[in-house]
Amino acid sequence: MSGPGYRYVFDFGSLEVVLILLLLIITAALYRKTWPPVRLSKRILLIILRSAVFILLTLFIADPAFVLLKNVERDPIIPVLLDISGSMRIKDHGGKTRIESALEDIRRIKERSDNAEIKIIPFASDIYDSDVDIDSIPSSGTDGTDIFYSLRRASERYRYDNLPAVIVLSDGRITRGMKSGNERIPLKVYTIGYGDTSAGVDVRIEDLDIDRRLYLGTSAQAGVVIRVENTGPVQLTAELLADGRVVDRKEVSSPGGTGILKAALRFRPEKTGEEILTVRVIPVEGELFTENNIETVRVTVLKDRIGILFIDQYSDWNITFLKRLFDQSERYLIDVVTSMQNGGYRMMPGEEVFDLSYSLSDPDRYDLIIVGDDKILFDSGDNVDSIERFIKNGGSILFLACEDSPLMSSRRSESLDDLLPILRTGEISIAYGDFSPRSAPLPGNMPFASLLASTDLSERLPPLLAVFTGFTIKSGAEVPFFLDHGGEESPFIAIHRYGNGVSAALFGFPLWRWNLAGEKGAFAYRAFFSGLIDYMVEGVNLPVMTLGSDRGVYLSGERCEITAQVRENTPLSSIKGEIRNIGTEEDILVRTFNLLPEGISKEIFRSSLDPLSPGKYRVVASGMNRSGEILSAETEIIVESVSVEYLRRSRDQDMLRRIADSSGGRALESDEIFRLDRLIDPGKESVMREEIVSLRTAPAFFLAIIAAFAAEWSLRKFWGLV
């Protein structure tokens, strides 16, 4: 409908029509004969009144509504977004602070805007919840500025109003990490800039690019982007520090003026675990603000190579499949040792005689020993002592289940009792049958179990044919999986710490038949062994889920980018986080947040947090995996008291111009406010408004029902029918 009018909404179906017709028929039948008899004209009048009551009651139940369409004129509203961030407190605008000059300009805008209502909306990282009076503008600066986001929020707030334009009063400085991108602004924006457009001498780190996961002994590069402003020809020095120690230094030449320089600093990790790296650029002469010359990141250092020694008396399927698995990855370096006909062991390929004690004398050669069949190796006390020292010093050992396992020999297993995760309750023997793997209930945090639970072993793998019996699990050992046989469970694997290393034993076999069970079985076989070995070598100390931030140290007003990473094959549906202030005697909960998956991999989860107050914080994240276990990780961040607003102090006129031009508006100076009279047309806007009138709520409708009902019964009484 193009003009004023109306329409009605009437939910009146066939059932209601049948009901009215039935009531009318019943009414006519009741008044066909009366006692005492009355004339036909009187009966017809009573029928009409009774029918009216029934029809009105039916309409009351159906509740029809009339929609009235009206032309309404809306007065224009011009939101004025006032930047109250910390940089607006800089005193460089004709002897006044930037915000003082902006407030004077707002008064001028209000004086000249007779035909529009001016709404003053302070903003920094977001707009205020409501418009304010000019005398109620906060006096203290706020850290963090996001013009794009604030404009979008203002347009959403007034989307149903008559908005001819939006005016933004700002220095154009968008805080690092808050630039929302080149998003389209749905209305005209006129910007008025404040502050000196010429910056002083400044050198700052614009960006720092380094992998957050490094490998031990492998050189890594930190790419540093340095921005220089208003310098003369100068030689810059960039340094990379690890734990406060300078590990690399580069000289970069600048011809002077303003520009971008790049430097590549190298770092070779010397220990595994978390490491804090700091990049700094030595301040130059004339540089007043040097807090932006430093960036800090936290990285995790892993082993670059995993050395594996596989000892098996016979060259069988275990050797074939596991060697093929490890050869597919450059991280695994595997040596295979088998027995010789004349006794002893040899290194494959070839006939080189293998000496276990000599091989383990190099502490960096092997990280893991896998033992299959063996009848003589552990007869030697020297070999047992060498393995014990190897594990105590941080190595790992895995015993496979097979007919000639050293666990089957009482004499050999006694010498290994301290190393093994089991206690013998008698002679270890083999039971045969069908044994299906089942994940165990997971109390506490068991990363290895979490890693394997997601491979759905019970569904993907055929049952094993044999298990060891005659032992119990040592206290403190992990048993992430069991083998089910007719409702009876026996341990499938046990893992425990010994010294600084790990010892594990498998009790079901043959595992190699999993690799022959189709694509899903082969996938589970690979996932099982690669996950088990990764865990034994470094996963004991490296949780399934890790948490980190894009910086270790933030300036006040910066957004914090938090990233959680989970191991492959450990999907989590969601991760929740919380931030606690640890600057007091006890942690105080400051904020909760959600981390959302990046893409479809469900391995990386991210969250961008609004700025935090200066202080030291613990960030904790937790999520539930498919087996119901709660995984958690934490990290620490520091927020300095230095404001991010002072990373760059000059006005960003290019940003203000880009915002205005992209919206069809104009970038103006303070002395050009008079031009707004011609640029903005604050005319009234005519819109069609709907007004819904419900028949049920109309007093006249209710009175009509009462009147019809009262008239019928009054006439019946008057004519003696009651």
XYZ file of C-alpha atoms in Angstrom:
722
model
C 0.000 0.000 0.000
C 1.558 3.329 -1.079
C -0.348 5.643 1.261
C -2.227 5.622 4.569
C -4.801 2.878 4.975
C -5.416 -0.267 6.906
C -5.503 -4.019 6.721
C -6.710 -6.637 9.137
C -5.307 -9.861 10.527
C -7.994 -12.423 11.241
C -7.100 -15.995 12.217
C -10.499 -17.449 11.397
C -10.519 -20.973 10.021
C -13.138 -23.511 8.975
C -13.495 -24.804 12.533
C -14.645 -21.388 13.766
C -17.117 -21.093 10.862
C -18.626 -24.525 11.637
C -18.868 -23.559 15.316
C -20.779 -20.326 14.554
C -23.159 -22.111 12.176
C -23.813 -24.793 14.783
C -24.532 -22.172 17.467
C -26.891 -20.304 15.119
C -28.774 -23.516 14.339
C -29.047 -24.369 18.046
C -30.261 -20.809 18.792
C -32.935 -21.014 16.067
C -34.031 -24.429 17.356
C -34.333 -23.169 20.936
C -36.539 -20.233 19.942
C -38.656 -22.220 17.449
C -41.162 -22.745 20.260
C -41.285 -20.917 23.585
C -43.309 -21.179 26.756
C -45.368 -19.209 27.155
C -45.782 -18.750 23.382
C -44.754 -15.337 21.932
C -45.175 -13.812 18.507
C -42.748 -14.699 15.679
C -41.320 -11.168 15.544
C -40.324 -11.388 19.199
C -38.698 -14.792 18.672
C -36.729 -13.444 15.688
C -35.465 -10.526 17.798
C -34.327 -12.933 20.539
C -32.623 -15.161 17.939
C -30.747 -12.128 16.588
C -29.588 -11.063 20.053
C -28.483 -14.587 21.053
C -26.653 -15.049 17.728
C -24.933 -11.690 18.192
C -23.654 -12.821 21.594
C -22.287 -16.067 20.147
C -20.672 -14.299 17.165
C -19.081 -11.651 19.395
C -17.730 -14.329 21.777
C -16.245 -16.240 18.845
C -14.590 -13.055 17.608
C -13.265 -12.465 21.127
C -11.592 -15.889 21.048
C -10.211 -15.416 17.500
C -8.909 -11.925 18.437
C -8.828 -10.196 15.022
C -6.492 -7.168 14.711
C -6.547 -4.106 12.479
C -3.195 -2.802 11.180
C -3.425 0.938 10.577
C -0.846 2.456 8.209
C 0.152 6.046 8.928
C 2.617 8.505 7.450
C 4.923 9.723 10.239
C 7.549 12.433 9.954
C 10.820 11.726 11.830
C 13.043 14.569 12.987
C 16.695 14.196 11.984
C 19.291 12.974 14.485
C 23.019 13.549 14.031
C 25.206 11.391 16.299
C 28.496 13.096 17.160
C 31.096 10.475 18.115
C 33.691 12.019 20.415
C 37.022 10.219 20.830
C 37.882 10.205 24.560
C 40.902 7.882 24.311
C 44.174 8.704 26.020
C 45.780 10.218 22.947
C 43.089 12.930 22.913
C 44.622 14.249 26.162
C 47.808 15.269 24.372
C 48.254 19.047 24.480
C 49.222 19.955 20.927
C 46.193 21.770 19.519
C 46.828 25.512 19.855
C 47.857 25.280 23.503
C 44.886 23.041 24.364
C 44.418 19.327 24.618
C 42.795 17.692 21.651
C 39.639 16.885 23.576
C 39.292 20.474 24.825
C 39.306 21.682 21.228
C 36.831 18.946 20.279
C 34.405 20.007 23.035
C 34.505 23.609 21.798
C 33.699 22.363 18.300
C 30.751 20.321 19.593
C 29.271 23.485 21.111
C 29.650 25.190 17.746
C 27.974 22.275 15.988
C 25.040 22.355 18.417
C 24.628 26.127 17.953
C 24.457 25.753 14.176
C 22.146 22.713 14.123
C 18.654 24.146 14.591
C 16.984 21.515 12.407
C 18.547 18.374 13.875
C 18.972 16.819 17.291
C 22.627 16.385 18.225
C 23.487 13.184 20.158
C 26.917 13.294 21.817
C 28.342 9.756 22.110
C 31.779 9.298 23.709
C 33.801 6.352 22.397
C 37.172 4.677 22.690
C 37.246 0.914 22.068
C 33.414 1.061 21.992
C 30.667 3.682 22.227
C 29.005 4.608 25.512
C 25.735 2.889 26.369
C 23.815 6.154 25.823
C 24.361 9.694 24.626
C 25.587 12.222 27.203
C 25.380 15.913 27.900
C 28.396 17.965 26.861
C 29.137 18.794 30.495
C 29.229 15.082 31.397
C 32.171 14.082 29.195
C 34.665 11.986 31.230
C 37.757 13.926 32.181
C 40.218 11.017 32.210
C 41.469 9.346 29.049
C 40.603 5.782 28.093
C 43.147 3.363 26.642
C 42.267 1.766 23.319
C 40.595 3.228 20.230
C 38.487 1.457 17.588
C 36.775 3.918 15.241
C 35.408 1.344 12.799
C 33.768 -0.748 15.497
C 32.337 2.336 17.225
C 30.829 3.577 13.945
C 29.220 0.219 13.306
C 27.760 0.137 16.812
C 26.378 3.674 16.441
C 24.737 2.847 13.113
C 23.118 -0.223 14.692
C 21.826 1.801 17.649
C 20.113 4.415 15.448
C 19.178 2.191 12.504
C 15.462 3.040 12.861
C 16.028 6.797 13.124
C 16.435 9.552 10.555
C 20.239 9.808 10.296
C 21.467 12.181 7.601
C 25.097 11.695 8.735
C 27.486 10.912 11.587
C 30.223 13.292 12.752
C 33.431 11.847 14.221
C 35.805 14.017 16.264
C 39.111 12.163 16.690
C 42.853 12.162 16.100
C 42.401 9.088 13.916
C 44.728 6.883 15.931
C 43.313 3.348 15.994
C 44.942 1.216 18.660
C 47.149 -1.667 17.592
C 45.047 -4.801 17.307
C 41.717 -2.921 17.104
C 41.533 -2.054 13.417
C 38.358 -3.801 12.321
C 39.261 -3.719 8.639
C 37.875 -1.992 5.591
C 34.281 -2.707 6.491
C 31.565 -0.733 4.758
C 30.041 2.095 6.775
C 26.309 2.314 5.906
C 25.950 6.120 6.270
C 27.869 9.294 5.551
C 30.653 10.082 7.980
C 32.211 13.524 8.394
C 35.476 13.504 10.333
C 37.114 16.422 12.161
C 40.763 15.840 13.028
C 42.763 16.972 16.054
C 46.448 16.913 16.877
C 49.707 17.642 15.164
C 50.020 15.780 11.877
C 53.810 15.790 12.028
C 55.192 13.179 14.398
C 58.365 13.621 16.439
C 61.352 11.345 16.233
C 60.132 7.823 16.831
C 61.386 4.281 16.297
C 59.029 1.441 17.069
C 58.528 -2.264 16.418
C 55.580 -2.495 14.048
C 55.419 -6.293 13.861
C 57.221 -9.378 15.152
C 56.860 -12.672 13.302
C 58.178 -15.887 14.865
C 56.812 -19.412 15.127
C 55.431 -20.078 18.585
C 56.528 -23.724 18.426
C 60.281 -24.171 17.962
C 62.502 -27.244 17.922
C 65.537 -27.877 20.058
C 68.816 -27.110 18.313
C 67.059 -25.891 15.160
C 67.703 -22.294 14.196
C 64.555 -20.151 14.102
C 64.105 -16.695 12.619
C 62.352 -13.735 14.188
C 61.265 -11.291 11.498
C 61.116 -7.738 12.880
C 59.352 -4.863 11.130
C 60.628 -1.484 12.367
C 58.987 1.836 11.594
C 61.042 5.029 11.777
C 59.552 8.515 11.731
C 61.254 11.880 11.323
C 64.795 10.653 11.930
C 67.950 11.712 10.203
C 70.263 9.120 8.645
C 70.737 6.639 11.457
C 72.111 3.166 12.195
C 69.585 1.118 14.168
C 70.486 -1.831 16.382
C 67.950 -4.634 16.819
C 68.581 -7.275 19.484
C 66.993 -10.616 20.330
C 67.113 -11.657 23.982
C 66.348 -15.074 25.468
C 65.855 -15.094 29.244
C 67.446 -11.654 29.389
C 70.549 -12.684 27.415
C 71.321 -11.206 23.975
C 71.485 -14.084 21.478
C 71.553 -12.111 18.222
C 72.072 -8.540 17.097
C 71.580 -6.858 13.707
C 72.462 -3.401 12.415
C 69.922 -1.776 10.074
C 70.585 1.491 8.215
C 67.888 4.142 7.755
C 68.377 6.975 5.227
C 66.230 9.208 7.437
C 62.690 10.525 7.238
C 59.813 8.079 7.621
C 59.781 4.487 6.439
C 59.754 0.763 7.148
C 62.854 -1.323 7.867
C 63.163 -5.068 8.346
C 65.585 -7.192 10.295
C 65.963 -10.971 10.668
C 67.205 -12.167 14.052
C 68.060 -15.814 14.631
C 67.660 -17.965 17.694
C 68.736 -21.552 18.339
C 66.908 -23.029 21.375
C 69.171 -24.832 23.802
C 66.521 -26.357 26.069
C 63.003 -27.687 25.770
C 59.992 -26.076 27.412
C 58.665 -22.541 27.427
C 60.992 -19.678 26.585
C 60.404 -15.923 26.716
C 61.945 -14.010 23.811
C 62.327 -10.229 23.718
C 63.139 -8.090 20.691
C 64.282 -4.535 21.283
C 65.537 -1.677 19.137
C 68.074 0.590 20.801
C 66.570 4.141 21.087
C 67.977 6.849 18.820
C 68.820 10.445 19.651
C 65.768 12.665 20.033
C 63.367 9.789 20.703
C 61.176 10.743 23.659
C 58.918 7.706 23.855
C 60.839 4.391 23.893
C 58.268 1.966 25.316
C 57.302 0.959 21.768
C 60.874 -0.204 21.049
C 60.307 -3.562 22.794
C 58.183 -6.633 22.012
C 58.006 -9.845 24.038
C 56.666 -13.280 22.992
C 56.443 -16.682 24.641
C 57.444 -19.765 22.600
C 57.431 -23.516 23.263
C 60.569 -25.494 22.428
C 60.193 -29.171 21.488
C 62.671 -31.849 20.525
C 63.547 -31.522 16.857
C 64.351 -35.202 16.443
C 63.142 -38.279 18.280
C 65.746 -41.050 18.300
C 64.234 -44.540 18.625
C 66.049 -47.792 19.310
C 63.885 -50.806 18.360
C 65.124 -54.132 19.802
C 63.416 -57.278 18.514
C 64.924 -60.747 18.494
C 63.164 -61.667 15.262
C 62.517 -59.535 12.193
C 58.720 -59.735 12.127
C 55.616 -57.677 11.359
C 56.286 -55.383 14.302
C 59.582 -54.270 12.785
C 58.128 -53.962 9.281
C 55.107 -51.823 10.171
C 56.657 -49.661 12.886
C 59.794 -48.877 10.887
C 57.622 -47.913 7.928
C 55.555 -45.659 10.201
C 58.591 -43.892 11.661
C 60.346 -43.518 8.314
C 57.405 -41.438 7.065
C 58.308 -38.567 9.399
C 61.574 -36.630 9.471
C 61.184 -36.215 13.235
C 61.763 -39.914 13.869
C 65.224 -41.477 13.524
C 65.004 -45.231 14.120
C 67.697 -47.868 14.581
C 66.568 -51.510 14.435
C 68.452 -54.236 16.303
C 67.837 -57.993 15.861
C 69.579 -61.143 17.078
C 72.371 -62.984 15.241
C 72.606 -66.748 14.714
C 75.723 -67.022 16.842
C 74.171 -65.032 19.689
C 74.252 -61.345 20.419
C 72.560 -58.598 18.448
C 73.295 -56.727 15.224
C 72.273 -53.339 13.850
C 70.090 -53.545 10.732
C 70.865 -53.350 7.902
C 74.254 -55.031 7.984
C 76.140 -57.178 10.471
C 77.473 -54.527 12.832
C 77.553 -55.952 16.351
C 75.307 -54.044 18.720
C 76.475 -53.112 22.212
C 73.610 -51.706 24.306
C 75.751 -50.132 27.018
C 77.942 -48.403 24.438
C 74.920 -47.188 22.416
C 73.298 -45.662 25.486
C 76.497 -43.936 26.609
C 75.634 -41.032 24.270
C 72.726 -39.318 26.098
C 71.565 -37.468 22.974
C 71.384 -40.448 20.623
C 68.101 -42.054 21.713
C 64.917 -40.771 23.334
C 62.977 -44.053 23.333
C 63.728 -47.778 23.441
C 61.104 -50.212 22.124
C 61.566 -53.829 23.195
C 59.783 -56.704 21.440
C 60.982 -60.319 21.628
C 64.129 -60.861 23.710
C 65.704 -63.911 25.298
C 69.218 -62.807 26.166
C 69.548 -59.004 26.248
C 68.317 -58.577 29.810
C 70.346 -61.487 31.112
C 73.195 -59.009 31.350
C 73.252 -56.916 34.472
C 75.263 -54.264 32.639
C 72.482 -53.899 30.064
C 69.849 -53.561 32.779
C 71.943 -50.947 34.582
C 72.421 -49.020 31.329
C 68.690 -48.968 30.659
C 67.953 -47.913 34.239
C 70.364 -44.969 33.936
C 68.885 -44.112 30.531
C 65.355 -43.842 31.954
C 66.374 -42.051 35.139
C 68.098 -39.417 33.001
C 64.927 -38.701 31.005
C 64.704 -41.531 28.459
C 61.652 -43.722 27.810
C 61.158 -47.456 27.282
C 58.181 -49.336 25.816
C 57.745 -53.113 26.153
C 55.597 -54.692 23.442
C 53.518 -57.765 24.214
C 54.668 -60.916 22.394
C 55.434 -64.578 23.113
C 59.130 -64.004 23.921
C 58.774 -60.721 25.783
C 61.215 -60.301 28.684
C 58.108 -59.870 30.863
C 57.396 -63.595 30.313
C 60.625 -64.646 32.025
C 60.594 -64.409 35.797
C 64.386 -64.179 35.910
C 64.527 -61.347 33.395
C 61.493 -59.456 34.639
C 62.787 -59.561 38.219
C 65.828 -57.579 37.115
C 63.439 -55.076 35.527
C 60.939 -54.891 38.408
C 61.880 -51.354 39.375
C 61.470 -50.122 35.791
C 58.169 -51.806 34.953
C 54.736 -50.252 35.617
C 53.473 -53.618 36.957
C 53.909 -55.902 39.955
C 53.918 -59.653 39.305
C 51.345 -61.626 41.323
C 52.596 -64.940 39.973
C 53.949 -66.372 36.771
C 53.033 -64.115 33.870
C 51.184 -66.181 31.267
C 49.206 -65.684 28.069
C 45.413 -65.967 27.805
C 43.851 -66.409 24.368
C 40.508 -65.168 23.044
C 38.966 -62.035 21.548
C 39.946 -58.897 23.455
C 38.465 -55.571 22.328
C 40.100 -52.278 23.330
C 38.016 -49.938 25.505
C 38.891 -46.504 26.808
C 39.021 -46.291 30.575
C 37.146 -43.836 32.793
C 39.429 -40.831 32.918
C 39.804 -39.311 36.364
C 42.125 -36.333 36.432
C 44.212 -35.015 33.587
C 45.605 -37.881 31.449
C 46.846 -36.354 28.189
C 47.844 -39.675 26.585
C 44.393 -41.124 27.118
C 42.833 -37.959 25.733
C 44.997 -38.206 22.653
C 43.915 -41.748 21.870
C 40.285 -41.675 22.985
C 39.272 -39.693 19.912
C 40.464 -42.449 17.527
C 37.467 -44.601 18.560
C 39.616 -47.714 19.016
C 36.746 -49.941 20.053
C 34.915 -49.218 16.800
C 37.817 -49.128 14.351
C 40.017 -52.023 15.441
C 39.590 -55.789 15.353
C 39.984 -57.559 18.701
C 43.390 -58.735 19.848
C 43.932 -62.465 20.217
C 46.071 -62.700 23.357
C 46.803 -60.860 26.614
C 49.227 -61.152 29.515
C 47.902 -62.216 32.909
C 49.462 -62.699 36.358
C 50.264 -59.112 37.364
C 48.761 -55.988 38.879
C 49.326 -52.315 38.049
C 51.704 -50.292 40.211
C 50.237 -47.454 42.226
C 50.442 -44.170 40.333
C 50.676 -45.748 36.881
C 48.307 -44.568 34.143
C 45.995 -47.120 32.513
C 44.246 -45.224 29.733
C 42.847 -48.331 27.993
C 41.546 -51.757 28.883
C 40.817 -54.906 26.900
C 37.289 -56.287 27.172
C 36.633 -60.028 27.036
C 33.017 -61.023 27.646
C 32.474 -58.198 30.113
C 35.734 -58.827 31.968
C 38.411 -56.153 31.665
C 42.174 -56.440 31.765
C 44.755 -53.648 31.336
C 45.794 -52.929 27.762
C 48.620 -50.512 28.520
C 50.255 -49.090 31.643
C 52.542 -46.065 31.870
C 54.447 -44.691 34.834
C 57.231 -42.268 35.655
C 60.629 -43.596 36.657
C 63.193 -40.996 37.627
C 63.021 -38.325 34.938
C 61.829 -40.786 32.300
C 58.864 -42.962 31.415
C 58.311 -46.707 31.318
C 55.342 -48.325 29.584
C 54.176 -51.843 28.739
C 51.557 -53.222 26.379
C 49.712 -56.376 27.459
C 47.685 -57.287 24.355
C 48.937 -58.614 20.992
C 49.399 -58.883 18.056
C 48.933 -55.188 17.379
C 50.224 -55.437 13.812
C 46.955 -57.012 12.690
C 45.276 -53.623 13.250
C 47.320 -52.269 10.362
C 45.753 -54.904 8.105
C 42.175 -54.022 9.069
C 41.454 -51.574 6.250
C 41.883 -47.825 6.093
C 40.322 -47.110 9.475
C 42.376 -49.777 11.195
C 45.599 -48.500 9.632
C 44.730 -44.953 10.707
C 44.107 -46.059 14.296
C 47.338 -48.104 14.291
C 49.367 -45.079 13.201
C 47.549 -42.769 15.602
C 48.064 -45.185 18.465
C 51.817 -45.602 18.117
C 52.670 -42.046 17.042
C 50.524 -40.654 19.860
C 51.994 -43.061 22.406
C 55.583 -42.296 21.407
C 55.054 -38.523 21.277
C 53.559 -38.684 24.732
C 56.316 -40.847 26.195
C 59.100 -38.698 24.734
C 57.724 -35.238 25.484
C 54.011 -35.397 26.169
C 54.448 -36.204 29.852
C 55.684 -32.678 30.278
C 53.702 -31.165 27.381
C 49.904 -31.219 27.894
C 47.445 -32.124 25.203
C 46.225 -28.528 25.269
C 48.535 -25.519 25.359
C 47.594 -21.879 25.816
C 49.429 -18.808 24.618
C 49.049 -15.137 23.765
C 50.226 -13.063 20.815
C 52.425 -11.113 23.238
C 53.783 -11.833 26.662
C 53.650 -8.173 27.663
C 50.892 -5.748 26.593
C 50.541 -2.027 26.853
C 47.500 -0.607 28.606
C 44.629 -0.457 26.124
C 45.796 -3.268 23.831
C 43.552 -6.172 22.930
C 44.895 -9.550 24.010
C 44.841 -12.350 21.442
C 44.576 -15.707 23.233
C 45.202 -18.964 21.360
C 44.617 -22.520 22.581
C 46.134 -25.401 20.629
C 45.168 -29.032 21.125
C 46.978 -32.093 19.903
C 45.936 -33.677 16.620
C 43.120 -36.232 17.020
C 41.930 -34.579 20.260
C 38.826 -32.669 19.165
C 37.116 -30.342 21.615
C 33.698 -28.857 20.918
C 34.387 -25.652 22.830
C 36.873 -24.076 25.208
C 35.984 -21.676 27.997
C 38.468 -19.308 29.557
C 38.836 -17.078 32.542
C 41.259 -14.329 33.524
C 42.481 -13.944 37.075
C 44.439 -11.068 38.555
C 47.452 -12.510 40.387
C 48.789 -9.224 41.703
C 47.027 -9.767 45.035
C 47.311 -12.371 47.789
C 44.770 -14.606 46.075
C 43.688 -14.833 42.460
C 40.675 -12.659 41.678
C 38.407 -13.577 38.768
C 38.362 -10.641 36.369
C 36.628 -11.954 33.262
C 35.327 -15.063 31.517
C 35.370 -15.666 27.768
C 34.953 -18.307 25.051
C 37.588 -19.488 22.592
C 36.186 -20.346 19.180
C 37.655 -22.893 16.716
C 39.596 -21.522 13.763
C 38.370 -23.239 10.603
C 37.255 -26.872 10.696
C 40.369 -28.491 12.170
C 39.278 -28.008 15.818
C 42.974 -27.846 16.753
C 43.319 -24.054 17.060
C 40.941 -21.964 19.194
C 41.189 -18.171 19.443
C 39.673 -15.283 21.349
C 40.285 -11.539 21.148
C 39.921 -9.953 24.581
C 39.094 -6.363 25.330
C 41.881 -4.387 27.039
C 42.752 -5.212 30.634
C 43.866 -2.874 33.376
C 47.589 -2.793 34.165
C 48.693 -5.798 36.196
C 49.734 -9.440 36.046
C 47.136 -12.017 34.985
C 46.747 -15.760 34.838
C 44.715 -16.946 31.846
C 43.114 -20.382 32.292
C 41.283 -22.322 29.576
C 39.405 -25.603 29.856
C 37.422 -27.848 27.535
C 35.875 -31.302 27.488
C 36.924 -34.006 25.035
C 34.759 -36.790 23.681
C 35.613 -39.137 26.528
C 34.303 -36.631 29.059
C 37.671 -35.553 30.435
C 38.228 -31.916 31.317
C 41.456 -30.635 29.758
C 42.986 -27.411 30.956
C 45.929 -25.138 30.252
C 47.104 -21.790 31.483
C 49.485 -18.968 30.691
C 50.416 -15.627 32.176
C 50.322 -12.165 30.646
C 51.448 -8.780 31.878
C 49.764 -5.456 31.091
C 52.070 -2.495 31.519
C 50.829 0.843 32.830
C 52.185 2.593 29.721
C 49.272 3.365 27.413
C 49.120 1.936 23.922
C 47.703 5.323 22.952
C 51.230 6.735 22.941
C 52.728 4.248 20.519
C 52.072 6.899 17.878
C 51.282 10.403 19.062
C 50.602 12.292 15.844
C 47.216 12.596 14.165
C 46.477 9.939 11.551
C 44.882 12.178 8.934
C 45.079 9.452 6.290
C 42.870 7.211 8.419
C 40.299 9.976 8.990
C 40.235 10.764 5.288
C 39.823 7.102 4.344
C 36.904 6.662 6.756
C 35.142 9.753 5.422
C 35.783 9.106 1.728
C 34.691 5.465 1.863
C 31.303 6.511 3.287
C 30.665 9.409 0.907
C 31.442 11.997 3.580
C 34.301 14.469 3.954
C 37.364 14.907 6.176
C 37.409 18.431 7.678
C 39.574 20.568 9.896
C 38.350 22.293 13.035
C 38.060 25.650 11.270
C 35.867 24.111 8.542
C 32.900 23.238 10.739
C 30.787 25.886 8.995
C 30.892 23.702 5.879
C 28.738 21.089 7.620
C 25.718 23.391 7.108
C 26.003 22.866 3.367
C 27.237 19.272 3.383
C 24.555 17.802 5.684
C 20.883 18.112 4.771
C 18.980 17.550 8.038
C 15.515 17.305 6.503
C 12.587 15.518 8.035
C 11.915 12.026 6.823
C 8.473 10.591 6.092
C 8.036 6.922 6.871
C 5.108 4.575 6.940
C 4.352 3.330 10.444
C 2.109 0.435 11.389
C -0.237 0.649 14.351
C -1.888 -2.589 15.412
C -5.294 -2.361 17.077
C -6.555 -5.567 18.665
C -10.363 -5.977 18.654
C -10.210 -7.835 21.948
C -8.664 -4.857 23.735
C -11.236 -2.360 22.378
C -13.661 -1.263 25.189
C -16.510 -0.848 22.689
C -16.218 -4.492 21.648
C -16.479 -5.679 25.243
C -19.463 -3.372 25.865
C -21.169 -4.747 22.740
C -20.996 -8.289 24.161
C -22.461 -7.132 27.488
C -25.149 -5.099 25.768
C -26.328 -7.955 23.492
C -26.357 -10.408 26.376
C -28.215 -7.983 28.693
C -30.772 -7.062 26.005
C -31.667 -10.702 25.336
C -32.163 -11.600 28.968
C -34.035 -8.368 29.747
C -36.526 -9.073 26.931
C -36.925 -12.695 28.015
C -37.775 -11.556 31.531
C -40.119 -8.836 30.278
C -41.967 -11.373 28.110
C -42.078 -13.953 30.883
C -39.646 -16.452 29.313
C -37.262 -16.636 32.252
